[in-house]
XYZ file of C-alpha atoms in Angstrom:
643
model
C -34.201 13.206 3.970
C -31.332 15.419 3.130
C -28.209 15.457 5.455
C -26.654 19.003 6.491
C -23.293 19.753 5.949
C -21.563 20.735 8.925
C -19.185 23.217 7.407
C -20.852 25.911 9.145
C -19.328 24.362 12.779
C -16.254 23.449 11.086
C -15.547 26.805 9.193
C -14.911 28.880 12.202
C -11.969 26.116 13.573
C -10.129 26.221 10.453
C -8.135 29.128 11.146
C -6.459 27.990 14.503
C -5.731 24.666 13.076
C -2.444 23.696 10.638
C -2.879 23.661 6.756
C -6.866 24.319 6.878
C -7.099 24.224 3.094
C -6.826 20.500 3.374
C -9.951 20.218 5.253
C -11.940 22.076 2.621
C -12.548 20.354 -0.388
C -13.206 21.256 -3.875
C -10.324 19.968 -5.689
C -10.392 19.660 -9.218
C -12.446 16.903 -10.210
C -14.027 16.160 -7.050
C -18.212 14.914 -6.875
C -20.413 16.241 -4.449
C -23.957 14.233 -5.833
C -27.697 14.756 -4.684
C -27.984 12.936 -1.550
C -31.591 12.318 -2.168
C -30.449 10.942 -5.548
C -28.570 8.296 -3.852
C -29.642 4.557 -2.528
C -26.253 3.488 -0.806
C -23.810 6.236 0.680
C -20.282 5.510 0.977
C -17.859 7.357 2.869
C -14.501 6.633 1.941
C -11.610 6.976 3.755
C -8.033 7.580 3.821
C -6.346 6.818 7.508
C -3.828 9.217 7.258
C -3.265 13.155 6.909
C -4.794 14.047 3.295
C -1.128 15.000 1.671
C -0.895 11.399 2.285
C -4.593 10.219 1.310
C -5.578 12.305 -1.258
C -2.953 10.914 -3.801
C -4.006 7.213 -3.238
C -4.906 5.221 -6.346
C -7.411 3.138 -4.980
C -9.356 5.538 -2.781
C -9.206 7.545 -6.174
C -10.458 4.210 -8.233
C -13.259 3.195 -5.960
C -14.421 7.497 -5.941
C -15.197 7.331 -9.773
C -16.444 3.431 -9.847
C -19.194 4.302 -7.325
C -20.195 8.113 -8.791
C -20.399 6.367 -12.031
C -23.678 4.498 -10.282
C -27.111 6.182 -10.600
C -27.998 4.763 -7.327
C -25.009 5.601 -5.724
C -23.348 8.091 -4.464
C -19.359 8.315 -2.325
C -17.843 11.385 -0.832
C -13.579 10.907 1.097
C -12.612 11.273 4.005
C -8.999 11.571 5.359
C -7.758 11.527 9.284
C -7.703 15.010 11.322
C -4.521 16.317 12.759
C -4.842 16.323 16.134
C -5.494 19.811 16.418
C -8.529 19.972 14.599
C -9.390 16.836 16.644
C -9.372 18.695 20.104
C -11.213 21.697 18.606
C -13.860 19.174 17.102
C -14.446 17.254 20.360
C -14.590 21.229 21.921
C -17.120 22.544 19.833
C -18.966 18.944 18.913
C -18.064 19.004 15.476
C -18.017 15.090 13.908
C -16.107 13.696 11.269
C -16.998 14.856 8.171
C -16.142 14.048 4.489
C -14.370 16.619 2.618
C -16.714 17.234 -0.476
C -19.922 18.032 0.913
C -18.893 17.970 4.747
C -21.463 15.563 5.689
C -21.375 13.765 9.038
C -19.703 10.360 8.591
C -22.249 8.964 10.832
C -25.088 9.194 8.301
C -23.246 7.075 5.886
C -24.415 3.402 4.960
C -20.953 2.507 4.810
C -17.853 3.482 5.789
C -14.818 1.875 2.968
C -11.332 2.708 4.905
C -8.283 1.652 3.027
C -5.352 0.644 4.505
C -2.091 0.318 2.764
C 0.217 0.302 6.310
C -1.212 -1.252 9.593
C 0.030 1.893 11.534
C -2.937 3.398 10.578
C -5.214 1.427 12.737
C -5.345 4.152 15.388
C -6.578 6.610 12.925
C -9.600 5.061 12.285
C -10.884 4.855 15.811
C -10.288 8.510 15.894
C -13.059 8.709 12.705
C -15.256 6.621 14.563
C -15.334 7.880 17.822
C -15.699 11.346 15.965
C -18.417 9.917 13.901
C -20.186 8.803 16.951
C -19.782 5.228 15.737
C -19.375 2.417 18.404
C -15.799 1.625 18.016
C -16.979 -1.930 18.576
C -18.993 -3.654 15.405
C -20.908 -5.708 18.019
C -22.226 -2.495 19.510
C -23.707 -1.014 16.068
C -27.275 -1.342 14.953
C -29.040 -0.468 12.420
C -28.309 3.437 12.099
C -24.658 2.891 11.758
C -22.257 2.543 8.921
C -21.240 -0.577 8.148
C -17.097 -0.238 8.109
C -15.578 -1.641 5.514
C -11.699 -2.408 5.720
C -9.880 -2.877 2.277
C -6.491 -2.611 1.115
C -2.918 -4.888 1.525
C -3.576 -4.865 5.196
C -6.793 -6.300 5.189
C -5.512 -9.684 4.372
C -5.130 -10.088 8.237
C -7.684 -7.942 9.426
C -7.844 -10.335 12.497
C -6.021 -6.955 15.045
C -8.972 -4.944 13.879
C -11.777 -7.349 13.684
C -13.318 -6.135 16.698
C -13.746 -2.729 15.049
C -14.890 -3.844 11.583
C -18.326 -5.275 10.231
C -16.198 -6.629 6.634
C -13.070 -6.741 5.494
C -12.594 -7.218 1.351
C -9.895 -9.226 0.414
C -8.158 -8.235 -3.316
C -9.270 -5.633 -6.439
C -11.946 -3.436 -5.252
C -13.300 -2.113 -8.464
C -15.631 -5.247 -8.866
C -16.587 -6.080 -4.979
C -17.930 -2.536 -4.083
C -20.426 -2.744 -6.757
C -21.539 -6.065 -5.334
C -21.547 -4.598 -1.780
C -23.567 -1.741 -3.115
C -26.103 -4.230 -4.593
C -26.280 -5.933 -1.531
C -27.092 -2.931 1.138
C -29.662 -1.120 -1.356
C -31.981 -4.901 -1.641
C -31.626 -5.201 2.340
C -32.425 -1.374 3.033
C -35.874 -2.397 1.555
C -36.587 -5.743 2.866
C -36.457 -4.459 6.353
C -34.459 -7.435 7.989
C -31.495 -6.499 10.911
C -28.137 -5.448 10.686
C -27.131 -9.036 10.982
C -28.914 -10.643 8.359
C -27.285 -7.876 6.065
C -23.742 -9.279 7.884
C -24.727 -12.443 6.619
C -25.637 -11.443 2.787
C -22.086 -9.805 3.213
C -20.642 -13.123 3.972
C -21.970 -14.523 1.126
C -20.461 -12.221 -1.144
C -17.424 -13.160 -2.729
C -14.394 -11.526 -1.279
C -16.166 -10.247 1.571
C -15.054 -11.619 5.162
C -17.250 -10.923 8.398
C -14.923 -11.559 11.643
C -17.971 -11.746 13.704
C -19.345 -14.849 12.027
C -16.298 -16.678 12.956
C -15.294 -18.227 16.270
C -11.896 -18.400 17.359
C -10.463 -20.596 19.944
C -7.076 -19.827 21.585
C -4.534 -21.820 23.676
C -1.201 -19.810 23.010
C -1.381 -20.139 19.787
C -4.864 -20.560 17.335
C -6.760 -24.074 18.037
C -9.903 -23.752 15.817
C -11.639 -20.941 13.793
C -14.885 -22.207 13.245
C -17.620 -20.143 10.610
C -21.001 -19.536 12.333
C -24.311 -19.275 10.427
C -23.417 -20.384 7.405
C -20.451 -18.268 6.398
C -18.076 -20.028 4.392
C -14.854 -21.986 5.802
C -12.433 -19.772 3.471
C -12.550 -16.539 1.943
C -11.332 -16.312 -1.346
C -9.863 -12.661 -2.962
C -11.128 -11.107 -5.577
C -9.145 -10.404 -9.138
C -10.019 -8.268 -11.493
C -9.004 -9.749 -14.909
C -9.212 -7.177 -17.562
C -7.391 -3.885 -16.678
C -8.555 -2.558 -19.674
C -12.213 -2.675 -18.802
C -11.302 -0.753 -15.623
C -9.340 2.700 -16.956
C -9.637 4.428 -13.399
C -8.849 6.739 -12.303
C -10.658 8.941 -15.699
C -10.096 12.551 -14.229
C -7.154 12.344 -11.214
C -8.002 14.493 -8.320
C -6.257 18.327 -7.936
C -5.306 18.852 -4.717
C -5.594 22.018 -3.060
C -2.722 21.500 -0.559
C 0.640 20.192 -1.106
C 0.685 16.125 -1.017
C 3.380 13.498 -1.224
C 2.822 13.282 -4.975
C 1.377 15.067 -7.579
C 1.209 13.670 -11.099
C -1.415 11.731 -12.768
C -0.734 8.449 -11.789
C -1.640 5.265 -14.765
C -1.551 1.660 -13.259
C 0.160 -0.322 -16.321
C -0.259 -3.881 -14.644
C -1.475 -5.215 -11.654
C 0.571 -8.188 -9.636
C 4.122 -9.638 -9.728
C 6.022 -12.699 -10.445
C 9.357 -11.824 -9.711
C 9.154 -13.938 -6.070
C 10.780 -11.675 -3.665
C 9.755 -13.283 -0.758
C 9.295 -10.768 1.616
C 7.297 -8.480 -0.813
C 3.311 -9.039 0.527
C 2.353 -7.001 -2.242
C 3.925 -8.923 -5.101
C 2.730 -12.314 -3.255
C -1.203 -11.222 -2.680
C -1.979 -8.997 -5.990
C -0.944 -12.243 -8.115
C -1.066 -13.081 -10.962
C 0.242 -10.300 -13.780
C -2.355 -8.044 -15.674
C -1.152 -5.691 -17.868
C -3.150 -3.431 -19.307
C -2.683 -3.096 -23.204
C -0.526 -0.427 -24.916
C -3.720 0.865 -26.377
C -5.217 1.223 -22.642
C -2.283 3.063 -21.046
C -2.174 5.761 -23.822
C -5.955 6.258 -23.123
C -5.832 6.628 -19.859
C -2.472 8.669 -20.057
C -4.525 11.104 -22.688
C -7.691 11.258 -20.610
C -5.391 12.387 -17.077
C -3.708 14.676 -18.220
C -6.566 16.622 -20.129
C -8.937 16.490 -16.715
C -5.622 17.379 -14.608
C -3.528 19.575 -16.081
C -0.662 17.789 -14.464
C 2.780 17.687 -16.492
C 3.909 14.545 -14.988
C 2.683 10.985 -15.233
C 3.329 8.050 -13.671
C 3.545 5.029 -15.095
C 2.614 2.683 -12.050
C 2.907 -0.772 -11.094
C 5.095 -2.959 -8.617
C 7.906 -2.997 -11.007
C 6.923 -0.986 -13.902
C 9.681 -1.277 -15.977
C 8.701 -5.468 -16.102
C 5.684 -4.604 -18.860
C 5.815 -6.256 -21.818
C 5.742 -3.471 -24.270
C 7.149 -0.932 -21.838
C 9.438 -0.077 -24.510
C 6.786 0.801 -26.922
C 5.017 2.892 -24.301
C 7.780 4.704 -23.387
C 8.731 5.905 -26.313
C 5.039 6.299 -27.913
C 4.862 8.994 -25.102
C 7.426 10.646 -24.746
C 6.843 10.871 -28.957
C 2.593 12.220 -27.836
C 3.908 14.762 -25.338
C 7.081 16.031 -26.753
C 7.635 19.981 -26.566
C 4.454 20.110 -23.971
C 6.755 19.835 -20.935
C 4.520 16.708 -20.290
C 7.093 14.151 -18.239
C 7.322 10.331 -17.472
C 8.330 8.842 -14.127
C 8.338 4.889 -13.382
C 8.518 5.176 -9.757
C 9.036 1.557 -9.155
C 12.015 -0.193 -11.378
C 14.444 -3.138 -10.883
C 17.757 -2.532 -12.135
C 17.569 -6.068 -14.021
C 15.123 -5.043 -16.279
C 16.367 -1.382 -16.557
C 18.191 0.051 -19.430
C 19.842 3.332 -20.205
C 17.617 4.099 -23.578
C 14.109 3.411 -20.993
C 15.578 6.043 -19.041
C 16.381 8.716 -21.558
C 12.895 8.334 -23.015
C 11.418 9.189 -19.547
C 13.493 12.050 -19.102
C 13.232 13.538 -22.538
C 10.576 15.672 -21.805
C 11.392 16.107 -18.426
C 14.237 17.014 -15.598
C 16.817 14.296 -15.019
C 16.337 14.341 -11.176
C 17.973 10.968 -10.942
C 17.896 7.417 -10.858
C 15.841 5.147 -8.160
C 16.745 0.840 -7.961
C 16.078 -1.185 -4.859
C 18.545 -3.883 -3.926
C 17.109 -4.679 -1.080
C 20.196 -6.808 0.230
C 23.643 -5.351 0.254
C 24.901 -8.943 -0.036
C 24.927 -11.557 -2.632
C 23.918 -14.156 -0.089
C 21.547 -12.252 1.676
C 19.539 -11.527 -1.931
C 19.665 -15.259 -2.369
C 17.791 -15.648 0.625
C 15.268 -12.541 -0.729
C 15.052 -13.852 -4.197
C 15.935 -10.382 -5.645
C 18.684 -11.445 -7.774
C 19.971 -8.220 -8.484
C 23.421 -8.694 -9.329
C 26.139 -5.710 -8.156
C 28.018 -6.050 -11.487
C 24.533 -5.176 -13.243
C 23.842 -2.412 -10.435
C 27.485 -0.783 -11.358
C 27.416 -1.078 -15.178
C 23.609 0.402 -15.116
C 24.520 3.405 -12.945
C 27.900 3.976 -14.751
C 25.919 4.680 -18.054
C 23.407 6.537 -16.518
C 26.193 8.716 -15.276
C 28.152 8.913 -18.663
C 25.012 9.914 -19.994
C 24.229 12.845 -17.307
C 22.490 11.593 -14.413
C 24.199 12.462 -11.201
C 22.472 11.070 -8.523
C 21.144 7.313 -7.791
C 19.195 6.484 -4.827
C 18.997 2.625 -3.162
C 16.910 1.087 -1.248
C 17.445 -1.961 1.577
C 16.075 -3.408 3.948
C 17.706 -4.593 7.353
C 16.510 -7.396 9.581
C 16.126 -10.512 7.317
C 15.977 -13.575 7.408
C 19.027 -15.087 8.577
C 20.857 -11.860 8.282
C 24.357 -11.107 10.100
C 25.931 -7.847 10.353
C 28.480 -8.164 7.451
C 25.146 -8.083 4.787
C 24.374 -4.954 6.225
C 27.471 -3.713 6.081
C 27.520 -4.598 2.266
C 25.773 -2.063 1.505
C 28.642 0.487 2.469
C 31.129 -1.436 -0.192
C 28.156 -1.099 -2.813
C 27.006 2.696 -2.434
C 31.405 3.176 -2.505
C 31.530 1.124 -5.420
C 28.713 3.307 -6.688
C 30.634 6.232 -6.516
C 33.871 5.243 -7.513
C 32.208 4.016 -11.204
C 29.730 7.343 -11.449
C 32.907 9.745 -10.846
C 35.568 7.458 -13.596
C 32.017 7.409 -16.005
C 31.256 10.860 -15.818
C 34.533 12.573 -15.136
C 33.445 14.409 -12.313
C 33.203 14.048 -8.722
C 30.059 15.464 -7.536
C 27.955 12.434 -8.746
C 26.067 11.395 -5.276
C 24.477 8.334 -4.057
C 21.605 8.163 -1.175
C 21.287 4.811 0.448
C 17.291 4.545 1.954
C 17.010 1.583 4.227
C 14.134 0.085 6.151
C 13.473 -2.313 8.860
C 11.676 -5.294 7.372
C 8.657 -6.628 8.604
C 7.663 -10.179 8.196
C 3.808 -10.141 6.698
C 1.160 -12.865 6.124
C 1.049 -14.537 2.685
C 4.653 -14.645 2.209
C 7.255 -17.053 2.424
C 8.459 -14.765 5.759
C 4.849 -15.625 7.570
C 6.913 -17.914 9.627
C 10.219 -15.957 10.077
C 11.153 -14.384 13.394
C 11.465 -10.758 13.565
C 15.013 -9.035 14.006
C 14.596 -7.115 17.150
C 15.070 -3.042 17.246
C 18.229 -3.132 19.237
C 19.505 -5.651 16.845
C 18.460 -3.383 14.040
C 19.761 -0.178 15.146
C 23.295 -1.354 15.880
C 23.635 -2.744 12.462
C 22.382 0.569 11.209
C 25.179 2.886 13.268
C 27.644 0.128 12.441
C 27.060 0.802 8.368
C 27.044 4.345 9.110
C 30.459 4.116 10.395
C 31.419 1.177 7.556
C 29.893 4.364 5.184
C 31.924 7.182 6.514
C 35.420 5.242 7.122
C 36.240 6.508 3.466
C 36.516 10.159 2.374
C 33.986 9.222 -0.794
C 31.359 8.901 1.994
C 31.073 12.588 1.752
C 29.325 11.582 -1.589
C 27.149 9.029 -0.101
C 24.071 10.052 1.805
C 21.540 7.830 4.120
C 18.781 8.083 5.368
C 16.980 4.881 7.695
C 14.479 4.572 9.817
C 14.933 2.892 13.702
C 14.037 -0.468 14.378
C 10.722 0.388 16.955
C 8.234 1.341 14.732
C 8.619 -1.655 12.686
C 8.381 -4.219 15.524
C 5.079 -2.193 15.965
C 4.002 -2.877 12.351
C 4.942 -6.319 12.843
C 2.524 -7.072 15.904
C -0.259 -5.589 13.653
C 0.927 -7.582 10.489
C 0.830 -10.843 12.390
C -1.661 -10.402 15.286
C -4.914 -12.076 16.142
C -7.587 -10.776 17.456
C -5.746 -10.740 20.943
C -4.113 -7.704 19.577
C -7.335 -5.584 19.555
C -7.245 -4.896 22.655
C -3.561 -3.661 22.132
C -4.751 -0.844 19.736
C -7.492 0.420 21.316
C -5.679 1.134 24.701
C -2.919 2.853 23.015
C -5.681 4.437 20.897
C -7.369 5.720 24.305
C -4.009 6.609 25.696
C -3.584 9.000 22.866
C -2.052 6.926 19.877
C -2.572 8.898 16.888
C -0.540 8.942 13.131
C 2.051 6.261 14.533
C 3.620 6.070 10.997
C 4.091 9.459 11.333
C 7.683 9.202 13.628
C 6.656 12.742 15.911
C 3.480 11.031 16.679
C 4.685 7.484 17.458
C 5.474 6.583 20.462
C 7.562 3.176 20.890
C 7.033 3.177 25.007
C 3.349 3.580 24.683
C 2.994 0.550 22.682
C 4.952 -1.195 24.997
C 2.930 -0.515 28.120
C -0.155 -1.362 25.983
C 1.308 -4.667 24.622
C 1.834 -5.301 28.328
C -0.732 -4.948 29.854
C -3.287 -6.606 27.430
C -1.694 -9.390 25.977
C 0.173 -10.902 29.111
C -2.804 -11.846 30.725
C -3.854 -13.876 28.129
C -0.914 -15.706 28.005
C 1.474 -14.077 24.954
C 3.376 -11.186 24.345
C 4.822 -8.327 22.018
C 7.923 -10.922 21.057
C 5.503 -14.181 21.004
C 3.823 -11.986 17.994
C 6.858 -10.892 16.500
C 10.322 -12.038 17.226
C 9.146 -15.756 18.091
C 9.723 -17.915 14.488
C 6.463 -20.029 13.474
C 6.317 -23.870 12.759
C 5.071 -25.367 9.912
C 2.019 -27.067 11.508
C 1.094 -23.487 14.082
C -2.798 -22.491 12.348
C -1.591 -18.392 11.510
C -4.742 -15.960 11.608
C -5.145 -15.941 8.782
C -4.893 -19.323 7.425
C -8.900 -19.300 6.329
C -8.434 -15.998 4.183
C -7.070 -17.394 0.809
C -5.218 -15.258 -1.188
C -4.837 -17.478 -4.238
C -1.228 -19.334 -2.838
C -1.136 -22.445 -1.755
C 0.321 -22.648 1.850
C 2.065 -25.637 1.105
C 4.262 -23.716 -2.133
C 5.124 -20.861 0.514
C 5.902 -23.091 3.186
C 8.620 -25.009 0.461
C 9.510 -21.475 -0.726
C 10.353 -20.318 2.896
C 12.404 -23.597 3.363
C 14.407 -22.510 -0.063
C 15.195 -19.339 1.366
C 16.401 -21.025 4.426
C 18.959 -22.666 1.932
C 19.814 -19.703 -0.183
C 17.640 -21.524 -3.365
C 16.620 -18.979 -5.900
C 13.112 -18.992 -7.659
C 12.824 -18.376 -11.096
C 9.840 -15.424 -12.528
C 7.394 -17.730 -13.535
C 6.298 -15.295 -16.651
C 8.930 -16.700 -18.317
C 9.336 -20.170 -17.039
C 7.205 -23.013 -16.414
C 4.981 -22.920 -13.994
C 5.637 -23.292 -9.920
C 2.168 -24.465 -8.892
C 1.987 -21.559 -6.033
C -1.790 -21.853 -6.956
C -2.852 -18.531 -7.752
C -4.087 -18.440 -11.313
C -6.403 -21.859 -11.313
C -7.298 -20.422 -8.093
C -8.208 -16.741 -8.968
C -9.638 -18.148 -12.833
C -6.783 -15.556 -14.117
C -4.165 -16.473 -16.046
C -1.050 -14.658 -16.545
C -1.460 -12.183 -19.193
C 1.894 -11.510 -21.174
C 1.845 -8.914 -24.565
C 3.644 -7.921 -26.947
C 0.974 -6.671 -29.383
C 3.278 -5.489 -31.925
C 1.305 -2.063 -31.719
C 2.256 1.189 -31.469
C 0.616 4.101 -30.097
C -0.178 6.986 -32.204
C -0.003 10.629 -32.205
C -2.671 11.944 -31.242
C -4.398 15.077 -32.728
C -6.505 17.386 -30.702
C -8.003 20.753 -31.366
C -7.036 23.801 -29.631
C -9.730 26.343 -27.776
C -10.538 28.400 -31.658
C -10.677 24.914 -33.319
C -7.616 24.866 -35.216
C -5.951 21.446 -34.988
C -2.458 20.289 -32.664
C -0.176 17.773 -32.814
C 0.090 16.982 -29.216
């Protein structure tokens, strides 16, 4: 039976509501397939305003992987602002995807991909909207299953209550096994929980409510039920190559946060920072071969149109050959105002000749390295051994050679941090400066100083570290404002921070049990909406909420954040297995404790942190010795181009 689309109700709404456009669809390479044609239905989701969601590489991955299917069929979905929200609830309008409007509700599943834990609230909007028990134990059979993915889900334990599965790792592989599993049990006939339990039993796939946890303060016993297994392992996917997604990057029809064609050039990270979840849990290093990039590179920007690319990964400039890809193309796309960005780079394995071949067919707009510690001590503790002699002879060529701004990035609240790191960071960005102006010869060269608050997260050596409180935070922050500004070259020097609450927020939901579900749905009911969003958030809100749920079960907002763990305390999520060993983070914790630095283990021997026997994966480290090469296409009358 077909579903109707419910643009009809929606359409009239539109124009009362902020930015409309985004709630249309249409976009440039979007699907809108038969739903008749289709055995399994995803809806896929974004938890956050589409300027924010529509960009995202994975919701983009998973789109094409599951079109691709002849049995199956997926259609995105982003959060409402909250003004289309009231008129919805008005006028009974439910959530809807944006390619074919279709009710959420009549989904099979629900996939909702979270990259920040501040968007927890967001989905309970979708699926009270959807008119889907917010509660999994209150959904039968005529409900989507919800499906949480993404860096967050590696402690879905705060949301459990709300989701039927939560996917640990790469996605590309996993949703085709989910989608195997939900078309055989739509024909057998058998109940929502024996389809829970085939879930279980699917590698990478975690069901919270087949697991029993027992509490007193802190975690006593999680015990599987039915058969689920005692550990969930992630999933990898091994060859990159095999997996050139996104083939045709969505247009979008309203602005968005970026807006390039975006090329993953390896998946994971060695380089050890220890407070970097994302380099710890997408281990180990895939790159994907010179050959691959240029492909995909060729293939985006033909289906986009877009005349930027970036060339993705955690810190891009760490490929093997990215030399050789580089230069082969900025050598493809030379004189087609085609441009390169590496949005993520580390000033150690920067030079000045990567960045004049990114720029050459571009704007110089400047210069982006993250530091992360403004001391030397502080980035011992880190492990990002970026050295400030390397920082200031790396910007000083850039700014011989024409750049004029440079932008850093910290972090404040560390472990073990005292105000004089923080205040680091003022001598650096002066130092900064000083070299750009005697470089360059002039003295409008600028420097922009970003700094966040950090936020312990699970499956890092940091799991165990107490988190730096707000207050704490904040005064550091006015006090290197002041540090920044006690010299007339601070006129040069601009920064930009955010406060300490929302992160101690972040940091409840990073670390939480299921104790903290309780926490999000009251501040969910009390109107939480967008709380990464700073006009939505609201730090006294969470407060109350934190309150007045978790003290009567015997903890608190600081037992979940500030409070540091002990080596024996069983963390939430101890039985989800990410690849490391907890033993190698616990000893890599204790060498940050004593200022040890850890070696990149694609280059050294190995550390034993577990991941690659674990995962089946090795390490996978070029160079080829290849080279891409031009490529020749033919123009709309046939005659041939050098592109």
């Amino acid at each position: 039976m077909s579903v109707l689309s419910v643009f009809p109700a929606l359409e009239p709404l539109l124009p009362r509501v902020s930015k409309p456009v985004q709630y249309v669809g249409g976009e440039l390479n979007a699907q809108a397939k038969p739903w008749e044609g289709a055995a399994v239905r995803w809806a896929l989701m974004y938890p956050d305003a589409y300027e924010v969601g529509l960009p995202n590489q994975g919701v983009m991955i998973l789109y094409e992987v599951l079109n691709e299917r002849a049995d199956a069929l997926a259609e995105r979905c982003y959060a409402v602002w909250p003004d289309l929200e009231a008129l919805m609830r008005e006028h009974g309008v439910p959530a809807f995807t944006v390619d074919s409007h279709r009710p959420v509700g009549a989904f099979d599943l629900l996939g909702v991909s979270f990259s920040t834990e501040l968007g927890y609230t967001n989905l309970l909007t979708t699926l009270d909207l959807a008119g889907i028990p917010l509660h999994a134990a209150d959904r039968d059979e005529s409900h989507p299953v919800v499906v949480a993915g993404g860096h967050a889900a590696f402690n879905p334990e705060p949301i459990s209550r709300f989701v039927d599965v939560a996917v640990l790792g790469d996605g590309e592989e996993v949703v085709g096994d989910i989608t195997d599993v939900v078309r055989e049990w739509k024909s057998s006939g058998t109940d929502r929980r024996e389809l829970l339990r085939r879930l279980a039993h699917t590698p990478g796939c975690y069901v919270p409510s087949l697991y029993s946890v027992e509490y007193d303060e802190s975690i006593t016993a999680v015990t599987p039920l039915e058969g689920a297994p005692a550990t969930v392992q992630k999933r990898t996917t091994s060859d990159l190559d095999e997996w050139p997604y996104p083939k045709a990057p969505l247009v979008p029809l309203a602005e968005t946060v970026h807006e390039r064609a975006s090329v993953e050039i390896f998946r994971g990270c060695t380089r050890g920072c220890r407070f970097c979840q994302a380099g710890m849990i997408t281990r180990p290093v895939r790159e994907r071969s010179l050959e691959g990039v240029g492909r995909m590179v060729d293939a985006a920007v033909r289906a986009s149109g877009f005349d930027e690319v970036g060339l993705l990964s955690l810190s891009s400039a760490d490929h093997s050959e990215i030399a050789e890809i580089t230069k082969g193309l900025a050598d493809r796309y030379e004189g087609t105002n085609t441009s390169l960005s590496l949005p993520s780079t580390r000033v150690d394995a920067f030079n000045i000749d990567l960045a004049n071949e990114i720029s050459r067919n571009g704007r110089r707009s400047g210069l982006t390295f993250a530091p992360e510690g403004g001391s030397e001590r502080i980035r011992k503790v880190i492990n990002k051994m970026v050295s400030e002699e390397d920082l200031i002879r790396t910007v000083s060529e850039a700014f011989a050679q024409g750049w004029r701004q440079v932008k850093l990035y910290f972090m404040c609240g560390l472990p073990t941090e005292e105000d004089e790191d923080v205040l680091e960071i003022a001598g650096m960005a002066h130092r900064v400066i000083e070299a750009g102006r005697k470089a360059s010869g002039r003295n409008d060269v600028r420097c922009t100083i970003s700094i966040g608050g950090f936020v312990p997260k699970p499956h890092t050596p940091f799991q165990w570290a107490a988190q730096c409180h707000p207050d704490v935070v904040d005064d550091r922050l006015r006090k290197l404002r002041e540090a920044v500004n006690s010299k007339k070259i601070g006129r040069n020097i601009g920064m930009r921070y955010h406060d300490g609450q929302p992160s101690l927020i972040e940091g409840l939901l990073a670390r939480g049990d299921r104790r903290v579900g309780a926490v999000i749905e009251r501040v969910w009911r009390e109107g939480g909406r967008f709380d990464g969003w700073s006009e939505h958030f609201s730090y006294e809100r969470w407060l109350a909420a934190a309150e007045a749920e978790l003290e009567p079960q015997g903890v608190s907002l600081e037992w979940f954040t500030t409070r540091e763990r002990d080596e024996a305390e069983v963390l939430p999520w101890d039985h989800l297995d990410s690849g490391l060993e907890r033993d190698w983070l616990w000893q890599d914790w204790q060498d940050a404790l004593s200022e040890q630095e850890q070696d990149d283990c694609r280059w050294t021997p190995c550390f034993d942190c577990g991941v690659c026997p674990s995962t089946g994966t090795d390490i996978e480290v070029g160079p080829s010795g290849t080279t891409l090469i031009p490529l020749t296409v033919l123009n709309p009358v046939g005659r041939e181009l050098g592109a």
